[in-house]
């Protein structure tokens, strides 16, 4: 998501904006990072800190700094949002194909495994759908 769409989202849980030097160039000062980390103190991510801390400890990163946990939570939230948006784009493209038999008034969007699989493969992650369930 870009900064414009994140700032227009819900005002109760806005994503802290990146410092201007971080978003425009690769050179940045330590003050910009400190200010960004300070904004993470007030930010409440969608993924709970306890969930992120659990998975970080599962992979061997034990930290008590809530800013690091929230930074990872924000990165995971962005990844999930990007995958969901790409999957919905694949679903929309699949629904608008000439062979589709949907009526124009039928606006229900259904996310299928094939859409998720296509979105993840665009990001370099291959998943396989099982042939059948037992």
PDB file of C-alpha atoms in Angstrom:
ATOM      1  CA  UNK A   1       0.000   0.000   0.000  1.00  0.00           C
ATOM      2  CA  UNK A   2       1.265   3.472  -0.689  1.00  0.00           C
ATOM      3  CA  UNK A   3       1.201   6.355   1.753  1.00  0.00           C
ATOM      4  CA  UNK A   4      -1.862   7.967   0.223  1.00  0.00           C
ATOM      5  CA  UNK A   5      -4.060   4.905   0.705  1.00  0.00           C
ATOM      6  CA  UNK A   6      -2.764   4.279   4.216  1.00  0.00           C
ATOM      7  CA  UNK A   7      -3.484   7.846   5.298  1.00  0.00           C
ATOM      8  CA  UNK A   8      -7.024   7.686   3.936  1.00  0.00           C
ATOM      9  CA  UNK A   9      -7.834   4.527   5.856  1.00  0.00           C
ATOM     10  CA  UNK A  10      -9.439   4.330   9.264  1.00  0.00           C
ATOM     11  CA  UNK A  11      -8.386   7.207  11.490  1.00  0.00           C
ATOM     12  CA  UNK A  12      -8.524   5.044  14.622  1.00  0.00           C
ATOM     13  CA  UNK A  13      -5.518   2.934  13.595  1.00  0.00           C
ATOM     14  CA  UNK A  14      -3.465   4.838  11.003  1.00  0.00           C
ATOM     15  CA  UNK A  15      -0.132   3.454   9.914  1.00  0.00           C
ATOM     16  CA  UNK A  16       2.615   5.822  11.026  1.00  0.00           C
ATOM     17  CA  UNK A  17       4.020   7.600   7.968  1.00  0.00           C
ATOM     18  CA  UNK A  18       7.567   6.942   6.921  1.00  0.00           C
ATOM     19  CA  UNK A  19       9.933   9.837   7.395  1.00  0.00           C
ATOM     20  CA  UNK A  20      10.156  11.811   4.170  1.00  0.00           C
ATOM     21  CA  UNK A  21      13.822  10.987   3.671  1.00  0.00           C
ATOM     22  CA  UNK A  22      13.113   7.268   4.012  1.00  0.00           C
ATOM     23  CA  UNK A  23      10.380   7.244   1.405  1.00  0.00           C
ATOM     24  CA  UNK A  24      12.174   9.419  -1.167  1.00  0.00           C
ATOM     25  CA  UNK A  25      15.850   8.395  -1.045  1.00  0.00           C
ATOM     26  CA  UNK A  26      18.113   5.733   0.373  1.00  0.00           C
ATOM     27  CA  UNK A  27      20.063   8.209   2.540  1.00  0.00           C
ATOM     28  CA  UNK A  28      18.556   9.001   5.910  1.00  0.00           C
ATOM     29  CA  UNK A  29      19.696  10.215   9.282  1.00  0.00           C
ATOM     30  CA  UNK A  30      19.475   8.504  12.630  1.00  0.00           C
ATOM     31  CA  UNK A  31      17.028  11.171  13.795  1.00  0.00           C
ATOM     32  CA  UNK A  32      14.516  10.071  11.164  1.00  0.00           C
ATOM     33  CA  UNK A  33      14.706   6.485  12.364  1.00  0.00           C
ATOM     34  CA  UNK A  34      14.356   7.548  15.989  1.00  0.00           C
ATOM     35  CA  UNK A  35      11.267   9.600  15.146  1.00  0.00           C
ATOM     36  CA  UNK A  36       9.810   6.665  13.229  1.00  0.00           C
ATOM     37  CA  UNK A  37      10.456   4.309  16.137  1.00  0.00           C
ATOM     38  CA  UNK A  38       8.815   6.795  18.510  1.00  0.00           C
ATOM     39  CA  UNK A  39       5.671   6.759  16.365  1.00  0.00           C
ATOM     40  CA  UNK A  40       5.635   2.963  16.682  1.00  0.00           C
ATOM     41  CA  UNK A  41       5.105   3.356  20.446  1.00  0.00           C
ATOM     42  CA  UNK A  42       1.652   4.846  19.798  1.00  0.00           C
ATOM     43  CA  UNK A  43       0.768   2.564  16.882  1.00  0.00           C
ATOM     44  CA  UNK A  44      -1.447  -0.453  17.553  1.00  0.00           C
ATOM     45  CA  UNK A  45      -1.030  -3.021  14.758  1.00  0.00           C
ATOM     46  CA  UNK A  46      -3.792  -5.297  13.520  1.00  0.00           C
ATOM     47  CA  UNK A  47      -1.741  -8.341  14.494  1.00  0.00           C
ATOM     48  CA  UNK A  48      -1.471  -8.501  18.295  1.00  0.00           C
ATOM     49  CA  UNK A  49       1.986  -8.037  19.802  1.00  0.00           C
ATOM     50  CA  UNK A  50       1.689 -11.363  21.616  1.00  0.00           C
ATOM     51  CA  UNK A  51       1.099 -13.222  18.334  1.00  0.00           C
ATOM     52  CA  UNK A  52       4.048 -11.552  16.635  1.00  0.00           C
ATOM     53  CA  UNK A  53       6.283 -12.136  19.677  1.00  0.00           C
ATOM     54  CA  UNK A  54       5.272 -15.815  19.696  1.00  0.00           C
ATOM     55  CA  UNK A  55       6.239 -16.341  16.064  1.00  0.00           C
ATOM     56  CA  UNK A  56       9.431 -14.332  16.483  1.00  0.00           C
ATOM     57  CA  UNK A  57      10.421 -16.553  19.399  1.00  0.00           C
ATOM     58  CA  UNK A  58       9.572 -19.634  17.308  1.00  0.00           C
ATOM     59  CA  UNK A  59      12.196 -18.597  14.753  1.00  0.00           C
ATOM     60  CA  UNK A  60      14.748 -17.711  17.423  1.00  0.00           C
ATOM     61  CA  UNK A  61      14.354 -13.947  17.831  1.00  0.00           C
ATOM     62  CA  UNK A  62      13.611 -13.210  21.477  1.00  0.00           C
ATOM     63  CA  UNK A  63      13.164  -9.503  22.052  1.00  0.00           C
ATOM     64  CA  UNK A  64      11.457  -7.478  24.721  1.00  0.00           C
ATOM     65  CA  UNK A  65      11.478  -4.260  22.668  1.00  0.00           C
ATOM     66  CA  UNK A  66       7.859  -3.581  21.632  1.00  0.00           C
ATOM     67  CA  UNK A  67       9.024  -1.340  18.776  1.00  0.00           C
ATOM     68  CA  UNK A  68      10.760  -4.244  17.050  1.00  0.00           C
ATOM     69  CA  UNK A  69       7.688  -6.423  17.532  1.00  0.00           C
ATOM     70  CA  UNK A  70       5.434  -3.686  16.121  1.00  0.00           C
ATOM     71  CA  UNK A  71       7.777  -3.107  13.187  1.00  0.00           C
ATOM     72  CA  UNK A  72       7.562  -6.798  12.289  1.00  0.00           C
ATOM     73  CA  UNK A  73       3.781  -6.678  12.809  1.00  0.00           C
ATOM     74  CA  UNK A  74       3.530  -3.734  10.431  1.00  0.00           C
ATOM     75  CA  UNK A  75       5.616  -5.530   7.795  1.00  0.00           C
ATOM     76  CA  UNK A  76       3.448  -8.650   8.149  1.00  0.00           C
ATOM     77  CA  UNK A  77       0.286  -6.544   7.912  1.00  0.00           C
ATOM     78  CA  UNK A  78       1.551  -4.927   4.714  1.00  0.00           C
ATOM     79  CA  UNK A  79       2.445  -8.318   3.239  1.00  0.00           C
ATOM     80  CA  UNK A  80      -0.994  -9.756   4.058  1.00  0.00           C
ATOM     81  CA  UNK A  81      -2.700  -6.666   2.633  1.00  0.00           C
ATOM     82  CA  UNK A  82      -0.673  -6.854  -0.586  1.00  0.00           C
ATOM     83  CA  UNK A  83      -1.435 -10.562  -1.025  1.00  0.00           C
ATOM     84  CA  UNK A  84      -5.153 -10.007  -0.399  1.00  0.00           C
ATOM     85  CA  UNK A  85      -5.288  -7.084  -2.841  1.00  0.00           C
ATOM     86  CA  UNK A  86      -3.481  -9.085  -5.535  1.00  0.00           C
ATOM     87  CA  UNK A  87      -5.741 -12.090  -4.950  1.00  0.00           C
ATOM     88  CA  UNK A  88      -8.846  -9.928  -5.304  1.00  0.00           C
ATOM     89  CA  UNK A  89      -7.409  -8.467  -8.530  1.00  0.00           C
ATOM     90  CA  UNK A  90      -6.925 -12.011  -9.856  1.00  0.00           C
ATOM     91  CA  UNK A  91     -10.478 -12.857  -8.797  1.00  0.00           C
ATOM     92  CA  UNK A  92     -11.836  -9.790 -10.588  1.00  0.00           C
ATOM     93  CA  UNK A  93      -9.905 -10.645 -13.750  1.00  0.00           C
ATOM     94  CA  UNK A  94     -11.150 -14.231 -13.600  1.00  0.00           C
ATOM     95  CA  UNK A  95     -14.736 -13.026 -13.167  1.00  0.00           C
ATOM     96  CA  UNK A  96     -14.547 -10.627 -16.108  1.00  0.00           C
ATOM     97  CA  UNK A  97     -13.418 -13.239 -18.640  1.00  0.00           C
ATOM     98  CA  UNK A  98     -15.768 -13.857 -21.588  1.00  0.00           C
ATOM     99  CA  UNK A  99     -16.498 -17.445 -20.500  1.00  0.00           C
ATOM    100  CA  UNK A 100     -17.770 -16.298 -17.125  1.00  0.00           C
ATOM    101  CA  UNK A 101     -21.505 -16.846 -16.601  1.00  0.00           C
ATOM    102  CA  UNK A 102     -22.026 -14.332 -13.803  1.00  0.00           C
ATOM    103  CA  UNK A 103     -24.826 -11.820 -14.011  1.00  0.00           C
ATOM    104  CA  UNK A 104     -23.958  -8.130 -13.752  1.00  0.00           C
ATOM    105  CA  UNK A 105     -26.109  -7.674 -10.648  1.00  0.00           C
ATOM    106  CA  UNK A 106     -24.285 -10.507  -8.862  1.00  0.00           C
ATOM    107  CA  UNK A 107     -21.554  -8.504  -7.058  1.00  0.00           C
ATOM    108  CA  UNK A 108     -20.520 -11.106  -4.460  1.00  0.00           C
ATOM    109  CA  UNK A 109     -16.748 -11.561  -4.548  1.00  0.00           C
ATOM    110  CA  UNK A 110     -15.396 -14.922  -3.504  1.00  0.00           C
ATOM    111  CA  UNK A 111     -11.719 -15.462  -2.857  1.00  0.00           C
ATOM    112  CA  UNK A 112     -10.681 -18.863  -4.119  1.00  0.00           C
ATOM    113  CA  UNK A 113      -7.490 -20.814  -3.514  1.00  0.00           C
ATOM    114  CA  UNK A 114      -6.578 -20.381  -7.198  1.00  0.00           C
ATOM    115  CA  UNK A 115      -6.662 -16.581  -6.772  1.00  0.00           C
ATOM    116  CA  UNK A 116      -4.529 -16.772  -3.650  1.00  0.00           C
ATOM    117  CA  UNK A 117      -2.156 -19.175  -5.384  1.00  0.00           C
ATOM    118  CA  UNK A 118      -1.746 -16.785  -8.334  1.00  0.00           C
ATOM    119  CA  UNK A 119      -1.158 -13.796  -6.041  1.00  0.00           C
ATOM    120  CA  UNK A 120       1.451 -15.645  -4.003  1.00  0.00           C
ATOM    121  CA  UNK A 121       3.197 -17.000  -7.098  1.00  0.00           C
ATOM    122  CA  UNK A 122       3.543 -13.394  -8.323  1.00  0.00           C
ATOM    123  CA  UNK A 123       5.505 -12.771  -5.103  1.00  0.00           C
ATOM    124  CA  UNK A 124       7.673 -15.855  -5.535  1.00  0.00           C
ATOM    125  CA  UNK A 125       5.805 -18.158  -3.115  1.00  0.00           C
ATOM    126  CA  UNK A 126       4.494 -21.392  -4.579  1.00  0.00           C
ATOM    127  CA  UNK A 127       1.685 -23.223  -2.828  1.00  0.00           C
ATOM    128  CA  UNK A 128       0.037 -26.433  -3.888  1.00  0.00           C
ATOM    129  CA  UNK A 129      -3.637 -27.169  -3.430  1.00  0.00           C
ATOM    130  CA  UNK A 130      -4.236 -30.745  -2.283  1.00  0.00           C
ATOM    131  CA  UNK A 131      -5.918 -32.994  -4.829  1.00  0.00           C
ATOM    132  CA  UNK A 132      -8.660 -33.948  -2.396  1.00  0.00           C
ATOM    133  CA  UNK A 133      -9.494 -33.844   1.280  1.00  0.00           C
ATOM    134  CA  UNK A 134      -9.961 -36.985   3.339  1.00  0.00           C
TER     135      UNK A 134
END
